[in-house]
Each structure stands twice: as structure tokens, then as C-alpha cells.
Amino acid sequence: MIELAGGVSHDGRPRAHSDGAGLNTGHGPEVLALAEAAGHPAARAEGEEGEEGGPGTPPGSDHGHGHDDVQVHHLDGSDAAPHHADGDARADSKRFVDPELRQSRCAGLRRTAKAAWDHRGVLAGTAGAWFLLDVAFYGVGLFGGRILEASGGSTALADVAGRQALLSAIGALGYLLAIRVIDRVGVIRLQAWGFMAAGAVFLLLAGLWAGLGTSVPMLFLAVMTLATLLMNAGPNTTTFVAPSLIFPTEARATCHGLSAATGKAGAAAGSALVPALLAAFAPGSPDGLTAVLVMCGVVLLFGVAWTRVFLGHSSL
């Protein structure tokens, strides 16, 4: 208990001895505030002098800077050692962690890990499907300009950029198509159908390229655009939606993040495979582009089987 001034207070309790000014000036601002609220005149006087930096401010004090050394006087006459309140509070907060909070965090992590492990088969389905999609989607998307340039037609920068913009703009309509049909068809079924349709179109495109070569660049562009639209309408939408619906609440964010991270690994793989395949054959040879198209088609068709095996039992 902290005593304020010498003598006896209005409620009969003894007060601390003062330094002659009627109040112990070693106390911090909290004690002064209590005394002033009780109407103690010395507290008001000392507060005014401390603010003005006048003679009432004790030597060595640091009022106004938040670094007071607090000397606490107890009723039994014992004095606590001065301490730096702010520094001690910060040090204590770093040293002390509420055991209940630590236990709660550990329990939450265990629940999340258990839920993810219990749904490991579904997690393999969502993560694997996202990986397979991104191998083809990012491989074609990031190197679409080189693919279109290799397919014939004008190689001027403006023409290649225009065809790439057209491919992306029309392909984006696939998202609108997915919004319209996803509730009626179902997430998993739409994903399987999208994988199948896009994979078949890529293989068809590979056949057209092998048979017709650079003689029909606009046909190549049209079929390539169709493949992109089907990917966006199917797995490029559902691989994002499915993890947010299929997992329980305690593991949803974790499993969605793991699925997305696996998908980005597929994007890295596709980004490495496509330029490697294009460069594996002689310059100007159509075989490099054929290899890219066949690779995309096979990977997407494999996504159909992966979806059926790991996610086919889902009610989505």
C-alpha cells in the first residue's frame, strides 16, 4: 500500500511522511494524481512546479519524460528498491508468456494438424489437381507469345502482342462461364470435365499443327483460345474453389494454402518444361511446339483421373 502525506487522512488512515512540502516528491505521477484528486494542496503545487521546471522539481528527477524511478513507501516502514517501470514492464512481457495462451496455441496447432492428416487423401486430390493444372496453364500462359510466334503469321512485336491479348481476353470469359454453371454441374464434376475438354483440345491442336504447320495461324490461334477458355471455365476455377469448401473449418485455411503452394510448384515445373521443349529441337523445327502441346494435353487428361480417384467421392 502507498502512503501519500504525513499525518492522518480524512478517512482515518495514516499518511506517509513528506519532504517538507507536504507530499513525498519521490512519488511518480500516478501518486500525485491520486493526491490531487483527493484535494491535497501540495500535490497541486508540486504538479505546477514540476511542469514549469521551477524550484519545486526535485534534483535528478525526470518529470515529463516517462522515466521516473519510483520509490514505494509501505505502512510497515519498509521501502521497495527504485525501479524503472517502463523497462521492467517490457522485460517482464518478453520473459513471461501466459501458460494458458501457450497451451491454447499448441492445442490449436494439434487440432489443425490432425484435421489435415485425417483428410490427407482429399488434400492429395486438391493439391495434385492444382499442380497438374498449373503445369499446363502457366507453361502456356507465360510463353504464349513464343508459342504463337512459332505457330506462324507475323512475328512483329505488335502482332504477337495483339494475338496474346486476344487469347487472354477471350480465355477470361471462361470464368464467367464457370460462375453460371458451377452450382448446377458441381465443383468436382466441372473440374473433371474441364480437364478432359482442355486436354482433348490441346491434343487436337497438336495434331493440327503436325498436319498443317504454319499454313493456318489463325486456326491455331482459335483452337489455342478455346483450350484456354476451357481451362478457365473448369480446373482453373475449381482448383481454387474446392479447397475452400471440401475441408473442415479447423483445417480449411491450412489445406487451401498447401494446395495453392503445390500448384505454384506446378507452375514452376511448367515454366521450366515449355522453354526446354521448344529449345530441344532444331531452330524453326515444328517438333518443339508439337511436344509442348502434347505435354499439356497429357498432363490435363491425367488431371481427370486424379480428380476421379481422390475427389470423386465428394458431394461437391
XYZ file of C-alpha atoms in Angstrom:
316
model
C 0.000 0.000 0.000
C 1.303 3.513 -0.863
C 1.041 6.324 1.675
C 0.576 9.878 0.496
C 1.225 12.550 3.108
C 2.143 12.786 6.768
C -0.477 12.729 9.452
C -3.896 11.186 9.186
C -6.175 11.304 6.171
C -9.805 12.335 6.224
C -10.829 8.663 6.404
C -8.625 7.968 9.412
C -5.766 6.190 7.669
C -2.139 7.291 8.350
C -0.282 9.147 5.653
C 3.334 8.900 4.539
C 5.951 11.347 5.751
C 6.615 14.188 3.386
C 9.757 16.030 2.434
C 8.604 19.291 3.885
C 6.418 20.311 1.018
C 3.534 18.290 2.338
C 3.986 15.428 -0.127
C 6.682 12.912 -0.880
C 8.122 14.225 -4.137
C 9.775 10.924 -4.897
C 6.463 9.504 -5.957
C 5.558 9.106 -9.591
C 2.753 10.912 -11.436
C 0.202 8.246 -10.533
C 0.509 9.030 -6.800
C 0.377 12.776 -7.447
C -2.773 12.297 -9.483
C -4.407 10.369 -6.632
C -3.446 13.040 -4.152
C -4.659 15.865 -6.345
C -7.970 14.061 -6.877
C -8.312 13.924 -3.084
C -7.783 17.698 -2.912
C -4.265 17.719 -1.483
C -2.852 21.255 -1.964
C 0.751 20.143 -2.024
C 0.047 17.832 -4.926
C -1.326 20.700 -6.968
C 1.590 22.908 -6.077
C 4.138 20.257 -6.865
C 2.441 19.448 -10.190
C 2.540 23.105 -11.205
C 6.163 23.495 -10.194
C 7.129 20.252 -11.962
C 5.523 21.382 -15.174
C 7.308 24.751 -15.073
C 10.631 23.203 -14.131
C 10.774 25.532 -11.109
C 12.286 25.073 -7.680
C 9.631 22.501 -6.733
C 11.134 19.972 -9.102
C 13.460 17.677 -7.156
C 17.065 17.403 -8.347
C 17.685 14.392 -10.557
C 14.017 13.880 -11.317
C 12.849 13.397 -14.886
C 9.233 14.550 -14.836
C 7.517 14.688 -18.211
C 9.828 12.151 -19.801
C 8.221 8.909 -18.609
C 11.427 7.651 -16.885
C 10.702 8.184 -13.154
C 12.389 5.949 -10.605
C 9.577 5.031 -8.255
C 10.306 4.773 -4.506
C 7.412 2.980 -2.817
C 6.861 3.514 0.928
C 4.870 0.895 2.782
C 2.952 1.295 6.006
C 5.300 -1.083 7.807
C 8.208 1.274 7.143
C 9.911 -0.856 4.518
C 10.971 0.725 1.253
C 10.963 -1.073 -2.080
C 14.015 -0.580 -4.251
C 13.640 2.012 -7.010
C 12.953 0.586 -10.411
C 12.424 1.754 -13.944
C 8.748 0.992 -14.513
C 8.719 1.016 -18.313
C 11.856 -1.062 -18.712
C 10.758 -3.653 -16.160
C 7.349 -3.967 -17.810
C 8.902 -4.556 -21.203
C 11.375 -7.078 -19.832
C 8.645 -8.932 -17.947
C 6.459 -9.066 -21.055
C 9.319 -10.636 -23.026
C 10.189 -13.158 -20.318
C 6.639 -14.157 -19.446
C 4.195 -15.936 -21.743
C 0.838 -16.866 -20.321
C 0.899 -20.668 -19.914
C -2.786 -20.865 -20.786
C -2.181 -18.915 -24.003
C 0.754 -21.155 -24.925
C -1.309 -24.250 -24.208
C -4.210 -22.906 -26.272
C -1.934 -22.215 -29.246
C -0.396 -25.672 -29.092
C -3.825 -27.270 -28.860
C -4.979 -25.288 -31.900
C -1.961 -26.403 -33.922
C -2.544 -30.015 -32.923
C -6.199 -29.816 -33.977
C -5.249 -28.311 -37.337
C -2.543 -30.911 -37.978
C -4.875 -33.753 -37.004
C -7.679 -32.470 -39.231
C -5.290 -32.102 -42.177
C -3.920 -35.600 -41.614
C -7.407 -37.081 -41.327
C -8.208 -35.562 -44.743
C -4.846 -36.346 -46.345
C -6.465 -38.163 -49.256
C -8.612 -35.155 -50.122
C -5.599 -32.877 -49.644
C -3.661 -35.003 -52.127
C -6.572 -34.602 -54.545
C -6.829 -30.810 -54.309
C -3.068 -30.235 -54.256
C -2.331 -32.684 -57.077
C -5.070 -31.313 -59.329
C -3.795 -27.764 -58.785
C -0.251 -28.916 -59.606
C -1.297 -30.592 -62.864
C -3.367 -27.627 -63.984
C -0.588 -25.110 -63.384
C 1.956 -27.157 -65.323
C -0.104 -26.573 -68.465
C -1.727 -23.256 -67.588
C 1.422 -21.350 -66.623
C 3.567 -23.133 -69.177
C 1.305 -21.929 -71.975
C 0.400 -18.621 -70.345
C 3.920 -17.403 -69.643
C 5.260 -18.498 -73.025
C 2.132 -17.870 -75.078
C 3.940 -15.227 -77.097
C 6.685 -17.640 -78.120
C 4.126 -20.340 -78.907
C 2.079 -18.003 -81.096
C 5.223 -16.722 -82.771
C 6.284 -20.288 -83.539
C 2.834 -21.092 -84.952
C 3.328 -18.825 -87.947
C 1.938 -15.500 -89.040
C 3.578 -12.163 -88.437
C 6.454 -12.103 -85.974
C 6.282 -8.351 -85.420
C 6.108 -7.455 -81.754
C 2.801 -5.605 -82.118
C 1.154 -8.520 -83.939
C 2.333 -11.124 -81.440
C 1.221 -8.906 -78.543
C -2.187 -8.403 -80.142
C -2.724 -12.141 -80.571
C -1.617 -12.751 -76.986
C -4.068 -10.106 -75.734
C -6.888 -11.665 -77.744
C -6.035 -15.090 -76.348
C -6.117 -13.805 -72.775
C -9.279 -11.707 -73.180
C -11.392 -14.452 -74.738
C -9.957 -17.029 -72.364
C -11.067 -14.895 -69.422
C -14.676 -15.442 -70.467
C -14.238 -18.942 -69.102
C -14.515 -17.545 -65.573
C -17.937 -16.111 -66.376
C -18.993 -19.458 -67.776
C -17.844 -21.178 -64.591
C -19.892 -18.784 -62.454
C -23.002 -19.617 -64.454
C -22.719 -23.404 -64.353
C -20.753 -24.338 -61.226
C -23.812 -24.622 -58.969
C -25.749 -26.733 -61.449
C -22.913 -29.007 -62.532
C -20.983 -29.272 -59.266
C -17.406 -28.322 -58.442
C -15.766 -31.730 -58.839
C -17.672 -32.678 -61.981
C -16.883 -29.321 -63.582
C -13.225 -29.829 -62.742
C -13.122 -33.281 -64.337
C -14.976 -32.115 -67.435
C -12.736 -29.078 -67.762
C -9.586 -31.197 -67.529
C -10.955 -33.590 -70.144
C -12.106 -30.932 -72.613
C -8.965 -28.797 -72.367
C -6.691 -31.834 -72.650
C -8.545 -33.069 -75.729
C -8.293 -29.643 -77.378
C -4.533 -29.481 -76.770
C -4.080 -32.901 -78.383
C -6.287 -31.803 -81.279
C -4.156 -28.690 -81.620
C -1.003 -30.815 -81.666
C -2.495 -32.900 -84.487
C -3.469 -29.807 -86.462
C -0.024 -28.362 -86.023
C 1.692 -31.558 -87.107
C -0.539 -31.848 -90.189
C -0.964 -28.232 -91.268
C 2.041 -26.459 -89.819
C 2.252 -22.684 -90.187
C -0.240 -22.509 -93.053
C -3.226 -21.739 -90.805
C -2.003 -19.455 -87.986
C -5.480 -18.068 -87.288
C -6.903 -21.572 -86.868
C -4.104 -22.312 -84.439
C -4.935 -19.135 -82.516
C -8.640 -20.019 -82.411
C -8.074 -23.533 -81.061
C -5.490 -22.253 -78.581
C -8.007 -19.698 -77.331
C -10.618 -22.434 -76.917
C -8.215 -24.502 -74.826
C -7.512 -21.523 -72.560
C -11.226 -20.785 -72.185
C -11.914 -24.397 -71.173
C -9.129 -24.350 -68.583
C -10.524 -21.161 -67.051
C -14.096 -22.471 -67.073
C -13.037 -25.723 -65.449
C -9.994 -26.539 -63.338
C -8.544 -23.039 -63.158
C -11.680 -22.046 -61.233
C -12.471 -25.248 -59.373
C -8.971 -25.897 -58.037
C -9.326 -22.639 -56.107
C -12.938 -23.169 -55.041
C -12.791 -26.828 -53.988
C -10.310 -26.483 -51.067
C -12.401 -23.679 -49.569
C -15.466 -25.947 -49.469
C -14.284 -29.501 -49.004
C -12.193 -29.231 -45.819
C -13.488 -28.770 -42.245
C -13.195 -25.346 -40.659
C -10.201 -26.124 -38.438
C -8.086 -27.225 -41.429
C -9.580 -25.202 -44.272
C -7.076 -22.352 -44.450
C -4.082 -24.641 -43.928
C -5.151 -27.162 -46.568
C -6.063 -24.403 -49.014
C -2.626 -22.873 -48.555
C -0.886 -26.228 -49.020
C -2.904 -26.879 -52.182
C -2.061 -23.439 -53.579
C 1.632 -23.869 -52.776
C 1.645 -27.213 -54.578
C 0.005 -25.525 -57.544
C 2.776 -22.938 -57.691
C 5.284 -25.776 -57.740
C 3.451 -26.996 -60.839
C 3.709 -23.513 -62.316
C 7.463 -23.585 -61.777
C 7.654 -27.005 -63.431
C 5.630 -25.854 -66.438
C 7.693 -22.690 -66.773
C 10.816 -24.825 -66.957
C 9.420 -27.532 -69.256
C 7.955 -25.367 -72.025
C 11.121 -23.427 -72.972
C 13.163 -26.611 -72.607
C 10.895 -28.460 -75.062
C 10.880 -25.548 -77.502
C 14.679 -25.444 -77.442
C 15.165 -29.222 -77.582
C 14.718 -29.322 -81.342
C 16.434 -27.532 -84.188
C 15.576 -23.840 -84.602
C 12.497 -23.453 -86.756
C 11.512 -27.097 -86.341
C 7.799 -27.645 -85.638
C 8.567 -30.574 -83.375
C 9.271 -28.381 -80.341
C 5.817 -26.825 -80.418
C 4.254 -30.239 -81.036
C 5.998 -31.570 -77.931
C 4.687 -28.651 -75.853
C 1.100 -29.188 -76.995
C 1.229 -32.948 -76.411
C 2.725 -32.427 -72.955
C -0.081 -30.023 -71.995
C -2.754 -32.380 -73.320
C -1.406 -35.429 -71.494
C -0.980 -33.556 -68.201
C -4.547 -32.223 -68.345
C -6.015 -35.641 -69.170
C -4.094 -37.081 -66.238
C -5.881 -34.471 -64.137
C -9.186 -36.177 -64.994
C -8.011 -39.468 -63.489
C -6.509 -37.694 -60.475
C -9.762 -35.869 -59.771
C -11.817 -39.061 -60.074
C -9.567 -41.086 -57.788
C -9.059 -38.594 -54.954
C -12.127 -36.345 -55.152
C -14.729 -38.458 -56.912
C -16.429 -39.402 -53.632
C -17.050 -35.763 -52.689
C -20.578 -34.401 -52.776
C -19.408 -31.052 -54.196
